[in-house]
Coordinates of C-alpha atoms in Angstrom, one line a residue:
M1 CA -133.8 -77.8 -135.9
I2 CA -131.6 -80.6 -137.7
K3 CA -132.7 -84.1 -137.7
G4 CA -130.5 -87.0 -138.4
M5 CA -131.3 -89.9 -140.9
N6 CA -130.6 -92.5 -138.2
K7 CA -128.4 -92.7 -134.9
K8 CA -125.2 -92.6 -137.1
G9 CA -126.4 -89.9 -139.6
T10 CA -126.5 -92.2 -142.8
S11 CA -128.5 -94.5 -144.7
A12 CA -127.6 -97.9 -145.7
D13 CA -127.2 -96.8 -149.3
T14 CA -125.0 -94.1 -148.5
Q15 CA -122.6 -96.3 -146.4
R16 CA -122.6 -98.8 -149.7
R17 CA -121.7 -95.8 -151.9
I18 CA -119.1 -94.3 -149.5
R19 CA -117.4 -97.8 -149.7
W20 CA -116.3 -97.5 -153.2
I21 CA -115.6 -93.8 -152.9
D22 CA -113.3 -94.4 -150.1
G23 CA -111.3 -97.0 -152.2
L24 CA -111.2 -94.3 -155.2
R25 CA -109.8 -91.8 -152.9
G26 CA -107.2 -94.2 -151.6
V27 CA -106.2 -95.1 -155.2
G28 CA -106.2 -91.5 -156.1
C29 CA -103.8 -90.5 -153.4
L30 CA -101.5 -93.4 -154.3
C31 CA -101.5 -91.8 -158.1
I32 CA -100.7 -88.3 -156.8
F33 CA -97.8 -89.9 -154.8
F34 CA -96.4 -91.4 -158.0
H35 CA -97.1 -88.1 -160.0
H36 CA -95.1 -86.2 -157.6
F37 CA -92.3 -89.0 -157.3
L38 CA -92.0 -89.2 -161.2
M39 CA -91.6 -85.4 -161.4
G40 CA -88.6 -85.6 -159.2
Y41 CA -86.8 -88.5 -161.0
Y42 CA -88.5 -88.7 -164.6
P43 CA -89.6 -85.3 -165.1
A44 CA -90.1 -85.9 -168.8
T45 CA -93.3 -87.8 -167.8
Y46 CA -94.8 -84.3 -167.1
W47 CA -92.9 -81.9 -169.2
G48 CA -92.5 -84.2 -172.3
T49 CA -89.8 -83.1 -174.7
A50 CA -88.9 -79.9 -172.6
A51 CA -87.2 -82.0 -169.9
E52 CA -84.4 -84.7 -170.5
S53 CA -85.5 -88.2 -171.2
R54 CA -84.1 -90.7 -168.5
I55 CA -85.5 -94.0 -170.0
R56 CA -84.4 -95.8 -173.1
W57 CA -86.2 -94.8 -176.3
G58 CA -87.7 -91.8 -174.6
L59 CA -90.6 -93.9 -173.2
D60 CA -91.0 -91.0 -170.4
T61 CA -91.4 -88.4 -172.8
R62 CA -94.2 -90.2 -174.7
L63 CA -96.1 -90.8 -171.3
A64 CA -96.6 -87.0 -171.0
D65 CA -99.4 -87.0 -173.7
L66 CA -100.3 -90.6 -174.1
P67 CA -104.0 -91.0 -174.4
F68 CA -105.9 -92.7 -171.4
F69 CA -102.5 -92.9 -169.6
F70 CA -104.0 -91.0 -166.6
W71 CA -102.7 -92.9 -163.6
I72 CA -99.7 -90.5 -163.3
N73 CA -101.6 -87.3 -164.0
G74 CA -101.6 -85.8 -160.6
N75 CA -103.7 -82.6 -161.6
F76 CA -106.6 -84.9 -162.7
W77 CA -106.3 -86.9 -159.4
V78 CA -106.3 -83.7 -157.4
C79 CA -109.8 -82.9 -159.1
V80 CA -111.0 -86.5 -158.3
Y81 CA -110.0 -86.0 -154.7
L82 CA -111.5 -82.6 -154.3
F83 CA -114.7 -83.9 -156.0
I84 CA -114.9 -86.8 -153.5
S85 CA -114.3 -84.3 -150.6
G86 CA -117.3 -82.4 -151.7
M87 CA -119.2 -85.6 -152.2
V88 CA -118.6 -87.0 -148.8
V89 CA -119.6 -83.8 -147.1
A90 CA -122.8 -83.7 -148.8
N91 CA -123.5 -87.1 -147.8
K92 CA -122.8 -86.5 -144.2
S93 CA -124.2 -83.1 -143.7
L94 CA -127.6 -83.9 -142.6
G95 CA -126.6 -84.1 -138.9
Q96 CA -126.4 -86.8 -136.2
E97 CA -128.5 -85.2 -133.6
T98 CA -131.2 -82.8 -133.0
E99 CA -129.9 -79.3 -132.1
H100 CA -130.2 -75.7 -133.1
K101 CA -128.7 -74.8 -136.6
T102 CA -126.1 -72.4 -135.3
V103 CA -125.0 -74.7 -132.6
Y104 CA -124.5 -77.6 -135.0
L105 CA -122.7 -75.4 -137.6
L106 CA -120.2 -74.0 -135.0
R107 CA -119.7 -77.5 -133.6
S108 CA -119.1 -78.9 -137.3
F109 CA -116.6 -76.0 -138.0
V110 CA -114.6 -76.7 -134.7
R111 CA -114.7 -80.5 -135.5
R112 CA -113.8 -80.3 -139.2
Y113 CA -110.8 -78.0 -138.4
L114 CA -109.5 -80.0 -135.9
T115 CA -109.8 -83.2 -137.6
L116 CA -107.9 -81.9 -140.5
L117 CA -105.3 -80.0 -138.3
L118 CA -103.3 -82.9 -136.5
P119 CA -101.8 -84.4 -139.8
I120 CA -100.9 -80.9 -141.1
F121 CA -99.3 -80.2 -137.8
L122 CA -97.4 -83.3 -138.1
G123 CA -96.5 -83.0 -141.6
E124 CA -95.2 -79.4 -141.4
L125 CA -93.3 -80.4 -138.2
F126 CA -91.6 -83.3 -140.2
M127 CA -90.5 -80.9 -143.0
C128 CA -89.1 -78.1 -140.4
L129 CA -87.1 -80.9 -138.5
G130 CA -85.8 -82.4 -141.7
N131 CA -84.7 -78.8 -142.8
I132 CA -82.8 -78.3 -139.8
A133 CA -81.3 -81.9 -139.3
L134 CA -80.7 -83.0 -142.8
P135 CA -78.5 -81.5 -145.7
N136 CA -80.1 -78.7 -147.6
N137 CA -80.3 -80.6 -150.9
V138 CA -82.7 -83.1 -149.2
I139 CA -85.4 -80.7 -147.9
P140 CA -84.9 -77.8 -150.2
D141 CA -88.3 -75.9 -150.0
L142 CA -87.9 -73.9 -146.9
G143 CA -84.4 -72.2 -147.7
Q144 CA -83.8 -70.8 -144.0
P145 CA -85.4 -72.7 -141.2
L146 CA -88.7 -71.3 -140.1
S147 CA -89.1 -69.4 -136.7
L148 CA -91.7 -70.8 -134.4
F149 CA -94.2 -68.3 -135.1
Q150 CA -94.0 -69.0 -138.8
Y151 CA -94.5 -72.5 -138.5
L152 CA -97.4 -72.1 -136.0
K153 CA -98.9 -69.6 -138.4
S154 CA -98.7 -71.8 -141.5
T155 CA -100.0 -74.8 -139.5
F156 CA -103.0 -73.4 -137.5
W157 CA -104.0 -70.6 -140.0
S158 CA -102.4 -70.1 -143.4
V159 CA -102.8 -73.9 -145.0
L160 CA -106.5 -74.0 -144.1
F161 CA -107.6 -70.4 -144.7
V162 CA -105.3 -68.8 -147.3
C163 CA -103.6 -71.6 -149.5
D164 CA -100.3 -71.4 -147.8
K165 CA -97.5 -73.3 -149.8
S166 CA -94.4 -72.1 -147.8
V167 CA -93.7 -75.1 -145.9
M168 CA -95.3 -78.1 -147.9
G169 CA -96.3 -77.2 -151.5
S170 CA -98.6 -80.2 -151.8
L171 CA -101.1 -78.7 -149.2
W172 CA -102.3 -76.0 -151.4
T173 CA -105.5 -77.9 -151.9
M174 CA -106.6 -77.9 -148.2
Q175 CA -108.0 -74.5 -148.3
A176 CA -110.5 -75.8 -151.0
I177 CA -111.1 -78.9 -149.0
F178 CA -111.8 -77.1 -145.7
L179 CA -113.6 -74.1 -146.6
G180 CA -115.5 -75.7 -149.7
G181 CA -116.6 -78.4 -147.6
L182 CA -117.9 -75.9 -144.9
L183 CA -119.7 -73.9 -147.6
I184 CA -121.5 -77.3 -148.8
L185 CA -122.4 -77.8 -145.2
L186 CA -123.7 -74.5 -144.7
V187 CA -125.9 -74.8 -147.6
R188 CA -127.1 -78.2 -146.8
V189 CA -128.3 -77.2 -143.2
L190 CA -129.8 -73.8 -143.9
F191 CA -131.7 -74.8 -146.9
R192 CA -133.8 -78.0 -146.8
N193 CA -135.0 -77.8 -150.5
K194 CA -132.5 -79.7 -152.6
G195 CA -133.3 -77.6 -155.6
I196 CA -132.2 -74.5 -153.9
Q197 CA -129.1 -76.2 -152.5
I198 CA -128.2 -77.2 -156.0
L199 CA -128.7 -73.6 -157.3
I200 CA -126.6 -72.0 -154.7
L201 CA -123.9 -74.6 -155.2
L202 CA -123.9 -73.9 -158.8
A203 CA -123.8 -70.2 -158.3
A204 CA -120.9 -70.8 -155.9
M205 CA -119.0 -73.0 -158.4
A206 CA -119.6 -70.3 -161.2
G207 CA -118.3 -67.6 -159.0
F208 CA -115.1 -69.4 -158.0
L209 CA -114.5 -70.0 -161.8
Q210 CA -114.7 -66.3 -162.4
C211 CA -111.6 -65.8 -160.4
W212 CA -109.3 -65.7 -163.5
K213 CA -106.4 -64.3 -161.7
V214 CA -106.3 -66.6 -158.7
Q215 CA -105.9 -70.3 -159.9
E216 CA -106.3 -71.6 -156.4
Y217 CA -110.0 -70.7 -156.4
W218 CA -110.7 -72.7 -159.5
Y219 CA -110.2 -75.8 -157.4
F220 CA -113.1 -74.9 -155.3
A221 CA -115.1 -75.9 -158.4
P222 CA -114.5 -79.5 -157.9
V223 CA -115.6 -79.5 -154.4
M224 CA -118.8 -77.6 -155.2
A225 CA -119.5 -80.1 -158.1
G226 CA -118.9 -83.0 -155.7
G227 CA -121.5 -81.6 -153.2
I228 CA -124.1 -81.2 -156.0
F229 CA -123.2 -84.9 -157.2
G230 CA -123.5 -86.1 -153.7
I231 CA -127.0 -84.3 -153.3
L232 CA -128.2 -85.7 -156.6
L233 CA -126.7 -89.2 -156.4
P234 CA -129.9 -90.9 -154.9
L235 CA -131.8 -89.5 -157.8
L236 CA -129.1 -90.6 -160.4
E237 CA -129.0 -93.9 -159.1
K238 CA -132.7 -94.2 -160.0
I239 CA -132.2 -93.1 -163.7
P240 CA -132.2 -96.2 -165.6
L241 CA -128.8 -95.6 -167.5
K242 CA -127.4 -98.8 -169.2
K243 CA -124.0 -100.2 -168.6
C244 CA -123.0 -98.9 -172.2
M245 CA -123.9 -95.4 -171.0
G246 CA -121.9 -95.8 -167.8
S247 CA -119.1 -97.1 -170.1
L248 CA -119.1 -94.3 -172.3
L249 CA -119.0 -91.8 -169.3
L250 CA -116.1 -93.7 -167.9
I251 CA -114.1 -93.8 -171.3
L252 CA -114.7 -90.1 -171.9
G253 CA -113.7 -89.2 -168.2
C254 CA -110.5 -91.4 -168.8
Y255 CA -109.7 -89.7 -172.1
L256 CA -110.0 -86.2 -170.6
A257 CA -108.2 -87.3 -167.4
A258 CA -104.8 -87.7 -169.5
Y259 CA -104.9 -84.4 -171.0
P260 CA -101.5 -83.1 -170.8
S261 CA -100.5 -80.6 -168.1
G262 CA -96.8 -79.7 -168.8
T263 CA -96.7 -80.0 -172.5
P264 CA -98.7 -78.8 -175.5
A265 CA -101.8 -80.6 -176.3
E266 CA -101.2 -82.2 -179.7
G267 CA -102.2 -85.4 -181.5
W268 CA -105.2 -87.1 -179.8
Y269 CA -105.8 -83.9 -177.7
G270 CA -104.9 -81.5 -180.4
I271 CA -108.7 -81.8 -181.6
L272 CA -110.1 -80.2 -178.3
P273 CA -110.6 -76.4 -178.2
D274 CA -108.6 -74.3 -176.0
S275 CA -109.7 -73.5 -172.5
P276 CA -109.2 -70.3 -170.6
Y277 CA -108.6 -72.4 -167.6
G278 CA -105.8 -74.6 -169.4
P279 CA -105.6 -78.2 -168.6
F280 CA -107.5 -77.9 -165.3
F281 CA -110.9 -77.5 -167.3
F282 CA -110.4 -80.9 -168.9
H283 CA -109.4 -82.6 -165.7
F284 CA -112.2 -81.2 -164.0
I285 CA -114.7 -82.4 -166.5
G286 CA -113.0 -85.6 -166.7
A287 CA -113.3 -86.2 -162.9
V288 CA -116.9 -85.5 -163.0
L289 CA -117.6 -88.0 -166.0
F290 CA -115.1 -90.7 -164.5
I291 CA -116.9 -90.6 -161.2
W292 CA -120.4 -90.6 -162.8
G293 CA -119.3 -93.5 -165.0
I294 CA -118.1 -95.6 -161.9
S295 CA -121.7 -94.8 -160.1
V296 CA -123.3 -96.5 -162.8
L297 CA -121.0 -99.7 -163.2
E298 CA -121.1 -101.9 -160.3
V299 CA -118.3 -104.2 -161.6
V300 CA -116.0 -101.0 -161.4
Q301 CA -117.3 -100.1 -157.8
R302 CA -116.5 -103.7 -157.0
I303 CA -112.7 -103.1 -157.9
F304 CA -112.6 -99.9 -155.7
S305 CA -114.5 -101.7 -152.9
T306 CA -111.7 -104.6 -152.7
A307 CA -109.7 -104.7 -149.4
P308 CA -106.5 -103.2 -150.6
A309 CA -108.3 -100.1 -152.0
L310 CA -110.2 -99.7 -148.9
W311 CA -107.3 -100.0 -146.8
L312 CA -105.6 -97.1 -148.8
G313 CA -108.8 -95.2 -148.5
K314 CA -108.5 -95.4 -144.6
I315 CA -105.2 -94.0 -144.5
S316 CA -105.5 -91.7 -147.6
Y317 CA -105.7 -88.4 -145.7
P318 CA -102.4 -88.7 -143.6
F319 CA -101.0 -90.4 -146.6
Y320 CA -101.6 -87.5 -148.8
V321 CA -100.4 -84.9 -146.0
F322 CA -97.2 -86.8 -145.5
H323 CA -96.1 -88.0 -148.8
I324 CA -94.1 -85.1 -150.0
F325 CA -91.8 -85.3 -147.0
F326 CA -91.0 -88.8 -147.5
I327 CA -90.4 -88.3 -151.4
K328 CA -87.9 -85.7 -150.3
L329 CA -86.4 -87.7 -147.7
S330 CA -85.8 -90.7 -150.1
S331 CA -83.3 -88.7 -151.9
L332 CA -80.9 -90.1 -149.2
A333 CA -81.6 -93.5 -150.3
A334 CA -81.3 -92.4 -153.9
G335 CA -77.8 -91.0 -153.2
W336 CA -76.6 -94.2 -151.4
A337 CA -77.9 -96.3 -154.2
G338 CA -76.3 -94.2 -156.7
A339 CA -72.9 -94.5 -155.0
V340 CA -73.0 -98.3 -155.5
A341 CA -74.6 -98.7 -158.9
E342 CA -74.0 -97.0 -162.3
S343 CA -77.4 -97.5 -163.6
Y344 CA -79.7 -94.5 -163.1
W345 CA -82.8 -96.6 -162.6
V346 CA -81.3 -97.9 -159.5
R347 CA -81.6 -94.5 -157.7
P348 CA -85.4 -94.0 -158.3
A349 CA -86.0 -97.7 -157.4
A350 CA -84.4 -97.2 -154.0
A351 CA -86.1 -93.9 -153.5
A352 CA -89.4 -95.4 -154.4
V353 CA -89.1 -98.5 -151.9
C354 CA -88.0 -95.9 -149.1
S355 CA -90.5 -93.2 -149.7
L356 CA -93.7 -95.4 -150.3
G357 CA -92.7 -97.8 -147.8
L358 CA -92.1 -95.2 -145.0
C359 CA -95.2 -93.1 -146.2
L360 CA -97.5 -96.1 -145.9
A361 CA -96.3 -97.2 -142.7
T362 CA -96.6 -93.7 -141.2
A363 CA -100.0 -93.1 -142.4
Y364 CA -101.0 -96.6 -141.3
L365 CA -99.7 -95.9 -137.7
Y366 CA -101.4 -92.6 -137.7
S367 CA -104.6 -94.0 -138.8
R368 CA -104.3 -96.9 -136.3
Y369 CA -103.4 -95.1 -133.2
A370 CA -103.3 -91.4 -133.4
D371 CA -106.5 -90.8 -135.4
P372 CA -108.9 -92.7 -133.1
L373 CA -107.8 -91.0 -129.9
W374 CA -107.7 -87.6 -131.7
R375 CA -111.3 -88.1 -133.1
R376 CA -112.4 -89.2 -129.6
V377 CA -111.0 -85.8 -128.2
V378 CA -112.7 -84.0 -131.1
S379 CA -116.1 -85.7 -130.6
K380 CA -116.4 -84.4 -127.2
I381 CA -116.6 -80.8 -128.3

């Protein structure tokens, strides 16, 4: 039988921890947005000298491998987002009511699937309708319009179970979020001993990292690590780490977070050894150190607990799902701006205002109106 901690299934300490975690997740989604946006309008920020510089003095090229400039390194923020997903599941997996384990697991599977499903359904619907109604150069990913069967298969099965990228390439992480979270939930429910839970998740993390030829499986590792961290967090908080130790963890995490993804590691990063996992390994370790450092430093926690960060955290999931569509849609605004102004920067400026504004507004409306209704339906299952 599964017993909850209280009627809501969480303790006061857990609720306090989730407060800054939610803010960090919101900021991370915003950084992923700017990563994808800049790759479209200033590709040298990712590819370095291999791409054309579009800023005076080649400043965008220098950002590709600038130490500690990790805010636009989307691959790092993906690791952070996955780590937090596993961490949150580990904190919520003790159960909210007393029921048989099998019933609880089946109910949790269906609820988690349906909760993640609706934004995916809407996001892929936006992409398909945009592909039909707009010029081909606005929504270029799909090529020919999908059939109804292809759309339904991608939405209801492929995105969450087999890492489908055919409609929205940015949703490749959903397989790790969904299945990785379910694995953490399964381990937490079936094994009550925390030591056994940690050993199993460590073994799972090692197993995913051994999948050399399937890079998507590597990204299950941050989810597993987040689950382990979530289990250990009450114990880690009791370790008397000084602020200087937390600061060191945070600095090291920020350093690894900016490890270049699209350009060779040179200069500050040339001193690091090569990894068979490429930049992913350094971003993964950087995400662990980054979040561990924040968990020690209350002053940083307060930054991610501010009202703007928490608001972003509240809308982070629909924002993450929808953002690629609105970035592509914003090329219309960029084209109109380019027709009336000669300077290149006017185009991305118009596109940024359009895409970010529409994405924030749509994610807010979903979180404000659709999400509560959908969760009410899901909770009845």
